[in-house]
Coordinates of C-alpha atoms and ligand atoms in Angstrom, one line a residue:
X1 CA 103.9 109.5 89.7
X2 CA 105.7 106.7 87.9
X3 CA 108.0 103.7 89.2
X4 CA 111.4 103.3 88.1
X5 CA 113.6 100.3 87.9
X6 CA 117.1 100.6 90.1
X7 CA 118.7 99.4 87.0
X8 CA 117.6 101.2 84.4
X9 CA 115.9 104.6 84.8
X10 CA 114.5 104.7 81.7
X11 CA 112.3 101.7 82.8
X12 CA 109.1 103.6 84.1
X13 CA 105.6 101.8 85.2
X14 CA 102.3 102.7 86.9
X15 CA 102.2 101.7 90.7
X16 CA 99.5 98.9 89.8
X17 CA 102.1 96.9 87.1
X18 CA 105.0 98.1 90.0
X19 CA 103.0 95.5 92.1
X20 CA 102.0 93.3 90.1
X21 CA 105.2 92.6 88.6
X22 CA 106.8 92.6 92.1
X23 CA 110.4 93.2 90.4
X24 CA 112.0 94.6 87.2
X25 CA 112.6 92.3 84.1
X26 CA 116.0 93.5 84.6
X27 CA 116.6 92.3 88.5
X28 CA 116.0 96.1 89.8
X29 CA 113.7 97.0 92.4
X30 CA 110.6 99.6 91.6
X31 CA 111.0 102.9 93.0
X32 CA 108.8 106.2 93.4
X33 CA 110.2 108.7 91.0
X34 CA 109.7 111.2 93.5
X35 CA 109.1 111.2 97.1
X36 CA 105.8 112.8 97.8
X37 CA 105.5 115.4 100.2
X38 CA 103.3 116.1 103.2
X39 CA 102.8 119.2 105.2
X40 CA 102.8 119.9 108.6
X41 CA 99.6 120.6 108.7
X42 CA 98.3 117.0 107.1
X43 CA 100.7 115.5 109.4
X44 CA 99.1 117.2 112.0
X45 CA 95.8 116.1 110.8
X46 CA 96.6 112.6 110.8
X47 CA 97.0 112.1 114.7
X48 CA 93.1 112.8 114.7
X49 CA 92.4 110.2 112.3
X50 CA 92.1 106.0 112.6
X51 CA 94.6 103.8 110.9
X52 CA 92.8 103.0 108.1
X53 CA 92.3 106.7 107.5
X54 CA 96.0 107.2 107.6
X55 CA 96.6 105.0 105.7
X56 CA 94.4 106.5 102.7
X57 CA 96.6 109.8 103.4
X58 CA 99.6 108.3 102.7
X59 CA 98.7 105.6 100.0
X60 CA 97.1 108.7 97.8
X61 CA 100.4 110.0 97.0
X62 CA 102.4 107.3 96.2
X63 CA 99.3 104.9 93.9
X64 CA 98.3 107.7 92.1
X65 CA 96.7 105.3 89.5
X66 CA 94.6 104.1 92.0
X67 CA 91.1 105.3 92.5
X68 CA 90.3 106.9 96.1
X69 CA 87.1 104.3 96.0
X70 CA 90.0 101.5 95.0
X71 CA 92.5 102.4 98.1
X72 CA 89.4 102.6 100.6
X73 CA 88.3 99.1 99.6
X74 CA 92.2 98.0 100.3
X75 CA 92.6 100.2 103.5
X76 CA 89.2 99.4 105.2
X77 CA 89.6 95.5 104.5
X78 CA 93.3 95.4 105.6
X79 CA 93.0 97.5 109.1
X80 CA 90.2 96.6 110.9
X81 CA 90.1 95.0 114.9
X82 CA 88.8 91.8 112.7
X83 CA 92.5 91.1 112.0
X84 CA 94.6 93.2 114.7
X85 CA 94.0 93.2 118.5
X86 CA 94.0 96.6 118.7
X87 CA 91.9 99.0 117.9
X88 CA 95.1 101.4 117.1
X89 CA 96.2 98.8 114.5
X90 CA 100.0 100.1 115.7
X91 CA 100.0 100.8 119.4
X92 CA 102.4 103.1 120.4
X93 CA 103.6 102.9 124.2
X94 CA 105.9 104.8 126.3
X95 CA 109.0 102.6 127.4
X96 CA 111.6 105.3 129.5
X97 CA 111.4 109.1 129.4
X98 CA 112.4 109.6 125.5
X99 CA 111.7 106.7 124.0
X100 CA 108.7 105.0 123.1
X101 CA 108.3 101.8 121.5
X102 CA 105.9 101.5 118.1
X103 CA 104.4 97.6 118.3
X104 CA 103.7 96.7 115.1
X105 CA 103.0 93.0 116.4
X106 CA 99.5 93.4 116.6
X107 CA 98.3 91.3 113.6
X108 CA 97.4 87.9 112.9
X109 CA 101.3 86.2 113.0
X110 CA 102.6 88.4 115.6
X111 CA 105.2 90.1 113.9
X112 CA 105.7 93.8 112.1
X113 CA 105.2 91.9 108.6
X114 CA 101.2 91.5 109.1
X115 CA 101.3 95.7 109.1
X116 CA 102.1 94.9 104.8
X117 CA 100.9 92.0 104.4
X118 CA 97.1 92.5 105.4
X119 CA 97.5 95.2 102.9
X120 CA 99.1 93.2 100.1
X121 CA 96.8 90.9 98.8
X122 CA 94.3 94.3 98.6
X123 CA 97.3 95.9 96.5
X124 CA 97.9 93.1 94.3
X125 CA 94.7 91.9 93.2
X126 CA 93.3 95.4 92.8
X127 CA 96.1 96.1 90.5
X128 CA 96.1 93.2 88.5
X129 CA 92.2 94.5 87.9
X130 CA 93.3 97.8 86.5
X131 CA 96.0 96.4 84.6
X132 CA 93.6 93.9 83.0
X133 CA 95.6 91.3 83.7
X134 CA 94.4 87.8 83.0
X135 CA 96.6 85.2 84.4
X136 CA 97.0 83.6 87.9
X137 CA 99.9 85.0 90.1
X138 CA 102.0 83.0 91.7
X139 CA 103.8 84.6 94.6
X140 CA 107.1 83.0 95.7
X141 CA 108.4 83.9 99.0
X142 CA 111.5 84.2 100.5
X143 CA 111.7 84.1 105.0
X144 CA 113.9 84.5 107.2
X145 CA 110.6 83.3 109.7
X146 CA 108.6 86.0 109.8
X147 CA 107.3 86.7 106.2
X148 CA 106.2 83.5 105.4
X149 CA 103.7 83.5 107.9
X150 CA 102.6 86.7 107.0
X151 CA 102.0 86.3 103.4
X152 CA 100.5 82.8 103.9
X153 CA 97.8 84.3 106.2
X154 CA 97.5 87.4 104.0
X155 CA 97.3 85.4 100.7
X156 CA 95.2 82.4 102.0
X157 CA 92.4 81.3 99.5
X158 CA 93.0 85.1 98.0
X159 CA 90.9 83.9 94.5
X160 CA 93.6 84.6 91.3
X161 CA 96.7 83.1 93.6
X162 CA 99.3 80.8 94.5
X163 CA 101.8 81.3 97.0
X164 CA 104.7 79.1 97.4
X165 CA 107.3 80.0 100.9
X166 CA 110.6 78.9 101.3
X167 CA 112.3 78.7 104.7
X168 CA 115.4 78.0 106.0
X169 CA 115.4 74.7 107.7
X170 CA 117.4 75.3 110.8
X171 CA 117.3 78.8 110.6
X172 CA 113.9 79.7 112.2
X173 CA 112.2 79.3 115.7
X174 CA 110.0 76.4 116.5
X175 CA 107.3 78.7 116.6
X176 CA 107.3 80.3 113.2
X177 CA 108.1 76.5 111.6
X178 CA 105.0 76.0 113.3
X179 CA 103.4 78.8 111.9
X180 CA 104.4 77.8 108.6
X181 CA 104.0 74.0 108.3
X182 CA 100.4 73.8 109.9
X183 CA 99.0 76.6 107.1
X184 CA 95.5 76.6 106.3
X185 CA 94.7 77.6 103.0
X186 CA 94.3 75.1 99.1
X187 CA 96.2 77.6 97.2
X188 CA 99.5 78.1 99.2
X189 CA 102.6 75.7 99.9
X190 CA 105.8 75.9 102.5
X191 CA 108.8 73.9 101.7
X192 CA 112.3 73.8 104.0
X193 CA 115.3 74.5 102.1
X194 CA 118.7 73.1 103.0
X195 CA 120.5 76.4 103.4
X196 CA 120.1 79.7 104.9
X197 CA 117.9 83.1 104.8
X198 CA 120.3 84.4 101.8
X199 CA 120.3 81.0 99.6
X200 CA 116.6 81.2 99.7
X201 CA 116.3 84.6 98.9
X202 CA 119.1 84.5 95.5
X203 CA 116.7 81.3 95.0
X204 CA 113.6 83.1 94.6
X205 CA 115.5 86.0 92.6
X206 CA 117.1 83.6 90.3
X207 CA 113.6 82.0 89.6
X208 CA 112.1 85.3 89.5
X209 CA 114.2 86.7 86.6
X210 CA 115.0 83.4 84.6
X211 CA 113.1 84.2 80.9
X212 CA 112.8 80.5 80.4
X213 CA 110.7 80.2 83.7
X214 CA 108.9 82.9 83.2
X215 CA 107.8 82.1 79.7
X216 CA 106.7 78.7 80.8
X217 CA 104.1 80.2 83.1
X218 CA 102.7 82.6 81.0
X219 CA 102.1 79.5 78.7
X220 CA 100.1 78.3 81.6
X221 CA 98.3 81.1 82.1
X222 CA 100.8 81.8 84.7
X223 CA 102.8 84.7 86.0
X224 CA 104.8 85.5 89.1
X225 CA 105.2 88.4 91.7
X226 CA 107.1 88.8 95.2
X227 CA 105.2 89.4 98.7
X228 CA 108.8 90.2 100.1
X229 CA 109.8 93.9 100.2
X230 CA 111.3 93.7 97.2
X231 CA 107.8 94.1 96.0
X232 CA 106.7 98.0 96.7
X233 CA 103.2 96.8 97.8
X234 CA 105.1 95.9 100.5
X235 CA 107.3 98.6 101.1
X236 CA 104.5 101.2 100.8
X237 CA 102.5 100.5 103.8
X238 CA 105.1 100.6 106.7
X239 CA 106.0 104.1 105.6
X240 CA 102.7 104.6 107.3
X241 CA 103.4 103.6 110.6
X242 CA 106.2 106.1 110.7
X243 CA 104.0 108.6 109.9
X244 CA 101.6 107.6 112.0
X245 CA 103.7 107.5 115.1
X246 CA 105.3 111.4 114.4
X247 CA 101.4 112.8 114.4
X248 CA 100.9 110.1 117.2
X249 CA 103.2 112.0 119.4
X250 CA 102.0 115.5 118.3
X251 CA 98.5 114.2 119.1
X252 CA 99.3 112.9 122.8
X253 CA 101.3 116.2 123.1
X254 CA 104.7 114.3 123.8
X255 CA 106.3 116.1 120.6
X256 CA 105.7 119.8 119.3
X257 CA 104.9 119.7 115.9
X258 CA 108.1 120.3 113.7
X259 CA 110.5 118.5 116.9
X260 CA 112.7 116.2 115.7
X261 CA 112.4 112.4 116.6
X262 CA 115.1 109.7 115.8
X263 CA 114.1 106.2 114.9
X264 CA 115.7 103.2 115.7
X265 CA 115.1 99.7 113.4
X266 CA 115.8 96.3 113.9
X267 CA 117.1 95.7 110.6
X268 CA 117.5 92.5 108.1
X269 CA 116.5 92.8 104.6
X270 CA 116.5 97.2 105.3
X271 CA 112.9 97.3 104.2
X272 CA 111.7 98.5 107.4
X273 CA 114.0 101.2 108.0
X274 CA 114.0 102.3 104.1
X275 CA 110.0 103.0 104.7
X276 CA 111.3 105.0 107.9
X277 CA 114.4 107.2 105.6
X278 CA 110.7 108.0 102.8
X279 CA 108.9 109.1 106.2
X280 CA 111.7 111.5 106.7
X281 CA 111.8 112.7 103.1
X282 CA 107.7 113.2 102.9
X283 CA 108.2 115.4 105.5
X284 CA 108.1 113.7 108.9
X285 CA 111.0 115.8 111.2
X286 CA 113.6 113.5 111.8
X287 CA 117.4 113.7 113.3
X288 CA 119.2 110.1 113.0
X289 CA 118.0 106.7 111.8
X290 CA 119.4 104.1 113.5
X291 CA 120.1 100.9 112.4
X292 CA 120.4 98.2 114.7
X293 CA 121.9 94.5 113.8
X294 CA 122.9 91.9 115.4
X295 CA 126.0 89.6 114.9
X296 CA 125.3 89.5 111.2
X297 CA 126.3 93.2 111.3
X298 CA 127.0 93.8 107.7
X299 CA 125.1 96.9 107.4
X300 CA 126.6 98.3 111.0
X301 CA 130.1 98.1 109.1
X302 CA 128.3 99.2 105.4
X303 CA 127.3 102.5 107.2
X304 CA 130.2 103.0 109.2
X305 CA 133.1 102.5 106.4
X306 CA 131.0 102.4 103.0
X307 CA 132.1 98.9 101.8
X308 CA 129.3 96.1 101.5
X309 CA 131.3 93.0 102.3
X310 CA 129.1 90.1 102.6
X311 CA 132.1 87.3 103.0
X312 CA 131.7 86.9 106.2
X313 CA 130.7 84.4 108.9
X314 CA 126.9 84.1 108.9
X315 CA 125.7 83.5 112.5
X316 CA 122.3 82.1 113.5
X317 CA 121.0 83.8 116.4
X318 CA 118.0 84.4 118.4
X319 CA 116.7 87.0 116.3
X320 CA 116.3 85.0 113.2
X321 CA 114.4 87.2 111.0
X322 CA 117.6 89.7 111.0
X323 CA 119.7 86.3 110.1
X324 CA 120.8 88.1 106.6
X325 CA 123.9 89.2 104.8
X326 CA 122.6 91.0 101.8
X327 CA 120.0 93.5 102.2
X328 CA 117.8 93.8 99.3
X329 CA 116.3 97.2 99.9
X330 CA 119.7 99.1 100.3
X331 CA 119.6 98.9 96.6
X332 CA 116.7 101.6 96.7
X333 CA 118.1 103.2 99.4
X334 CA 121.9 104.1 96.8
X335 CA 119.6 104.3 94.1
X336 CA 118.2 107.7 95.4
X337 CA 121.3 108.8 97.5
X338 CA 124.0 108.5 94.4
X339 CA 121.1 110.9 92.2
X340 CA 119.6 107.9 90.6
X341 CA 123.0 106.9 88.9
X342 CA 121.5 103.5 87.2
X343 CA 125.1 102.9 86.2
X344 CA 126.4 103.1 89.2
X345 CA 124.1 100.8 91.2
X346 CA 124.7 98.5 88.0
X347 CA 128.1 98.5 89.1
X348 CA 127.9 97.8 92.9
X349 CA 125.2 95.3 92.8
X350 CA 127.0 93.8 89.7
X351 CA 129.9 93.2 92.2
X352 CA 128.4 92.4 95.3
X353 CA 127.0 89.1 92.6
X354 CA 130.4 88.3 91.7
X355 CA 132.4 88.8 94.4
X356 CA 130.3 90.0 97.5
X357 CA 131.4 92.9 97.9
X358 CA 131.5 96.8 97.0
X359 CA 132.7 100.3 98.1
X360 CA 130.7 103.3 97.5
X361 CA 131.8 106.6 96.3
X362 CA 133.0 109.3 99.1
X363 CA 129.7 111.4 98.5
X364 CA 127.1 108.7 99.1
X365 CA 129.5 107.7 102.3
X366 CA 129.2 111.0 103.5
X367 CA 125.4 110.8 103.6
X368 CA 125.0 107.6 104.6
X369 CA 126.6 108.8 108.1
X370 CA 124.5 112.1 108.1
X371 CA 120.8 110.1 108.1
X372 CA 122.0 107.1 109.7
X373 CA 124.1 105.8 112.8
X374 CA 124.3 102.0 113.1
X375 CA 125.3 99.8 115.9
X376 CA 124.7 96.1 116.6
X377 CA 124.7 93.4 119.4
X378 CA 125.1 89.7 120.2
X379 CA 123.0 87.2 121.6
X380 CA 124.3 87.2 124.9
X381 CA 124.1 91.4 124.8
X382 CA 120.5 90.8 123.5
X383 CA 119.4 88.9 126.5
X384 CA 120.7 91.6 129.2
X385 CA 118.6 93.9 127.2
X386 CA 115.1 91.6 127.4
X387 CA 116.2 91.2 131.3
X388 CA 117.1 94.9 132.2
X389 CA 113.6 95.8 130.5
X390 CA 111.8 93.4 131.8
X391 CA 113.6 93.8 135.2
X392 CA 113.3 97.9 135.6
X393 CA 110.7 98.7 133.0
X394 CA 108.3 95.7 133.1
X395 CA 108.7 95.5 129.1
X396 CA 108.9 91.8 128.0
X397 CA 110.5 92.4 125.2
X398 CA 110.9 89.9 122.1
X399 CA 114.7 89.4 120.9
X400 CA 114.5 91.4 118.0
X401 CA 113.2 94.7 119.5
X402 CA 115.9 94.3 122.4
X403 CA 118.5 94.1 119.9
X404 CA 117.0 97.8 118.8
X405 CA 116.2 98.9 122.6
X406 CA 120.4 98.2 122.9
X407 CA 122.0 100.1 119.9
X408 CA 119.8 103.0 120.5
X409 CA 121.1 102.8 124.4
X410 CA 124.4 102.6 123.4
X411 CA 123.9 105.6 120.6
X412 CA 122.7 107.9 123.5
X413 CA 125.8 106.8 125.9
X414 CA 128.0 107.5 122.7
X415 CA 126.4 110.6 121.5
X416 CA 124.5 112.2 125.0
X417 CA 121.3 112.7 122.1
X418 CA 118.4 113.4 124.5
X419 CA 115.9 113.5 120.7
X420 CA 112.9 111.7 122.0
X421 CA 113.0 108.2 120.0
X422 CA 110.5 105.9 118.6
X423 CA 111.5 102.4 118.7
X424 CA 109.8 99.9 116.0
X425 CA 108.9 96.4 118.2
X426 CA 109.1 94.2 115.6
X427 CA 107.7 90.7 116.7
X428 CA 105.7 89.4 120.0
X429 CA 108.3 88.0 122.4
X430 CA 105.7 84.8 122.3
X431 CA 107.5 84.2 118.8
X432 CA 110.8 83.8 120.9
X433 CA 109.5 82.2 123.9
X434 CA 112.6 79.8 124.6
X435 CA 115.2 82.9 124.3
X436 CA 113.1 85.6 126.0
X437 CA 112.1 83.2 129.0
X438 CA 116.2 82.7 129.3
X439 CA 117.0 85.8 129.0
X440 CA 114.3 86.9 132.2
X441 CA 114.8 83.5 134.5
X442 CA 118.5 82.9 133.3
X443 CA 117.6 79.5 132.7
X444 CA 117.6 77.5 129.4
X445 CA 114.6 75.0 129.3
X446 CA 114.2 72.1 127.3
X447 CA 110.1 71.9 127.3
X448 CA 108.6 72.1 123.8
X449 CA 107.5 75.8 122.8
X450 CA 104.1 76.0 124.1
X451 CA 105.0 74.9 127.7
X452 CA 107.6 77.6 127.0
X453 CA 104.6 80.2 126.2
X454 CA 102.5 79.3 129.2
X455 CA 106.0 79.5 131.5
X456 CA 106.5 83.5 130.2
X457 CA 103.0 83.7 130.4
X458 CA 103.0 82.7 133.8
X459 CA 106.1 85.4 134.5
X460 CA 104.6 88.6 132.6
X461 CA 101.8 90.8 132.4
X462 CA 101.3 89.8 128.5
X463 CA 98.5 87.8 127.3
X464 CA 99.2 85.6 125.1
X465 CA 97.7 86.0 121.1
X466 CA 95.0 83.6 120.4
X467 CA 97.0 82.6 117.0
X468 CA 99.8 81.6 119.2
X469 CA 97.4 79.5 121.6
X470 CA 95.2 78.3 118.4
X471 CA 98.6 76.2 116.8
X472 CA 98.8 74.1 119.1
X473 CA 95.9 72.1 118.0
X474 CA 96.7 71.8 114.7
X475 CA 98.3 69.4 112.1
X476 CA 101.4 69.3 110.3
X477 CA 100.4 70.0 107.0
X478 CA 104.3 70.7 105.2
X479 CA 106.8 68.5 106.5
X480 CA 109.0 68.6 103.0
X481 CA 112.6 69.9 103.0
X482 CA 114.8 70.4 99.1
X483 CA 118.0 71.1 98.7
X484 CA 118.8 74.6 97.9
X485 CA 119.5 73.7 94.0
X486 CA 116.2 72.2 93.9
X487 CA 113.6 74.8 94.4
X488 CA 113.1 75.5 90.8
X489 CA 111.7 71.8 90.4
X490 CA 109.8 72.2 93.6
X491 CA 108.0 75.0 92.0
X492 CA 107.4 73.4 88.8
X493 CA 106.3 70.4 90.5
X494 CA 103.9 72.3 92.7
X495 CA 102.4 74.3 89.8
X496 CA 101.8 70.9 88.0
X497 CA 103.7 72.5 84.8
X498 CA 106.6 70.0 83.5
X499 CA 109.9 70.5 83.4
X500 CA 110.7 70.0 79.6
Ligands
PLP601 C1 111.6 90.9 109.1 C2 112.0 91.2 110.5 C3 113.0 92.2 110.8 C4 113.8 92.8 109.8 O1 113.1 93.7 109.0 P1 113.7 94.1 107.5 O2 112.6 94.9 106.9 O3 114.0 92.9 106.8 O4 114.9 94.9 107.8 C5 113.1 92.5 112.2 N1 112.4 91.9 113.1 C6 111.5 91.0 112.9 C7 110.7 90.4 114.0 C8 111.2 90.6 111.6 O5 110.2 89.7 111.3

């Protein structure tokens, strides 16, 4: 199997340079040139297995340049208990009669992002071994909150790299900017920018792609690569989750094998939910996947009508990490839908540059609305949610799986669909303390966010993660803040390679 670029087909790579490289020379994403398949009787197989074996199933079909030896070192190291608090890596729990939620908070940040990024530094460095690659890779992140935690944690004191994250000043919770500035680690920095979730991400991808940069740091022995999910390292492993949770169900007898299940995502960048639609097309029997946004609903709209429109209002709510008006991964997702027209997606993303926006052709529109439904909610919807779970189904519920838990509610008042449902849980609701403790007491408080964790410990039945408890003793360590214009000199300053 080979990896091609989204903007130019003829572009093909191993999975190892895929993930190295992070992103095509020419701005397009890596993607499988075909989508493996598995049968129902592997599926079926899987629900006997552990995570980690799984996850070998799954990651032998699409890094078939990898050695079986090679993905059992990456598999056994990434999904231990050592780094989640569960056994089952991805715990899968029954929250009404037909819908179950799939946490995928379980890791060391709390959030769905540790279910890649445990796995990515395994990915990377293995691959830059088979590809004999000799130079330092610097990875340069992008967050809207929850990534940059991830990939610091992931990436910490990982020998061969550096690992620079950029976060939105005002735009994350005081948890994950604690997260962030009070990372351990000598080869990884964090740096605010003044601007929001997309400025940082065209910030990166500008950096990414300039030739000038780039040639700069291979004179230094340099090179760089991506821990968002523009990188497939990262993309790969959450397909496995999905597959997981299918043979899950067969396993626990909830499901007949073959049944259909929809899947609901709490979607930003459309990473997650993209690993759910290759799920589907391995062969994991699905009916609708539903996206679910909140008031930055640009993909609700994109699915319902076919035109991308990013000029819009951006709001900043209290799910954060969905704070985003130009999905990356939909890229991947057109690139296979319009029969990998390179031209074509050329053309859209070409526009969607200039002018922010674009309108797909009738055919793509017509299967857009066939795999997906999409809905969204605002804050104040988000918070009945986390209280009407927590009130009738003792869920406490963080704000971006209750933005999810509502779309796929309103999709079965709209649609009477009685498929059972597996919901992804995105984040810990100790991430979102302040908003979630509103949302249950109907009272906003003013303590400081670990008073606030103790408070909803105090109110549910969750304990609370010893990462969460462990931050509160430590120090500030990345207090800086640039201007959006300046992140190139912040990372040229932070390699230590001069400007001229
Ligand atoms: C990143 C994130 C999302 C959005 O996921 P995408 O893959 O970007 O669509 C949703 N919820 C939480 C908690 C996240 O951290």
């Amino acid at each position: 199997m080979f990896y091609k670029s989204t903007r130019n087909s003829e572009i093909k790579v191993t999975s190892a340079e895929a993930i190295a490289q992070g992103i095509s020379k020419d701005g397009g994403l890596f993607v499988p040139s075909e989508i493996p398949s598995l049968t129902q009787e592997e599926i079926k197989s899987i629900g006997k297995m552990s995570y980690a074996d799984r996850a070998f199933t799954v990651f032998s079909k699409y890094l078939t340049d990898f050695t079986d030896v090679e993905i059992r070192y990456c598999v056994d190291n990434a999904y231990t208990d050592k780094n989640f608090d569960t056994q089952n890596i991805a715990e899968l729990k029954k929250l009404f009669d037909g819908a179950y939620v799939l946490e995928l908070w379980h890791g060391p940040t709390c959030a769905f992002k540790d279910m890649a990024l445990q796995i990515l530094p395994y990915l990377l460095t293995t691959s830059a071994k088979k590809i004999n690659l000799d130079k330092k890779v610097v990875i340069l992140v992008a967050t809207s909150g929850d990534t940059g935690k991830a990939a610091l944690e992931g990436f910490r004191d990982v020998e061969g790299t550096s690992m620079i994250v950029f976060y939105p000043e005002d735009g994350v919770s005081a948890m994950q900017k604690k997260q962030m500035t009070t990372q351990e680690g000598s080869n990884v920095g964090v740096c605010a920018i003044k601007g929001n979730f997309d400025d940082a991400q065209n910030g990166v991808k500008k950096i990414f792609t300039d030739q000038k940069i780039a040639e700069k740091l291979a004179s230094n022995g340099m090179m760089f690569s991506s821990a968002n999910s523009i990188n497939w390292g990262r993309l790969a492993p959450q397909i496995i989750y999905y597959v997981s949770s299918y043979a899950q169900l067969v396993e626990n007898g909830d499901i007949s094998m073959g049944e259909k299940i929809n899947i609901v995502v709490p979607t930003g960048n459309f990473g997650n939910i993209l690993a759910a639609y290759y799920a589907k097309h391995m062969g994991v029997p699905v009916n609708k996947l539903i996206c679910a946004s909140n008031a930055n609903n640009v993909l609700t709209d994109f699915i319902n009508t076919g035109v991308y429109d990013r000029n819009r209002h951006f709001y900043t709510t209290i799910s954060p990490s969905m704070d985003i008006l130009i999905s990356s991964n939909l890229e991947r997702l057109l690139y296979h839908i319009c029969g990998e027209n390179d031209s074509m997606i050329r053309d859209w993303f070409g526009k969607l540059a200039e002018c922010g926006k674009y309108e797909v052709s009738d055919e793509v529109k017509k299967v857009l609305k066939d795999e997906f439904y999409a809905g969204c909610c605002d804050d104040d919807m988000t918070k009945e949610c986390i209280k009407e779970l927590f009130d009738k189904y003792s869920y406490t519920s963080d704000t971006h799986t209750a933005v999810a838990v509502k779309v796929y509610m309103d999709y079965v008042k709209a649609t009477g669909d009685k498929t059972k449902t597996v919901i992804a849980s995105t984040a810990s609701p100790y991430k979102f303390s302040g908003a979630v403790l509103e949302a249950i007491s109907g009272q906003k408080s003013e303590a400081d966010e670990f008073t606030l964790v103790d408070m909803l410990a105090q109110r549910s039945e969750l304990s609370v993660p010893t990462s969460i408890k462990a931050l509160k003793d430590k120090d500030i360590r990345f207090a800086q803040s640039v201007e959006k214009t300046d992140m190139e000199s912040f990372v040229m300053e932070a390699l230590g390679i001069s400007e001229n």
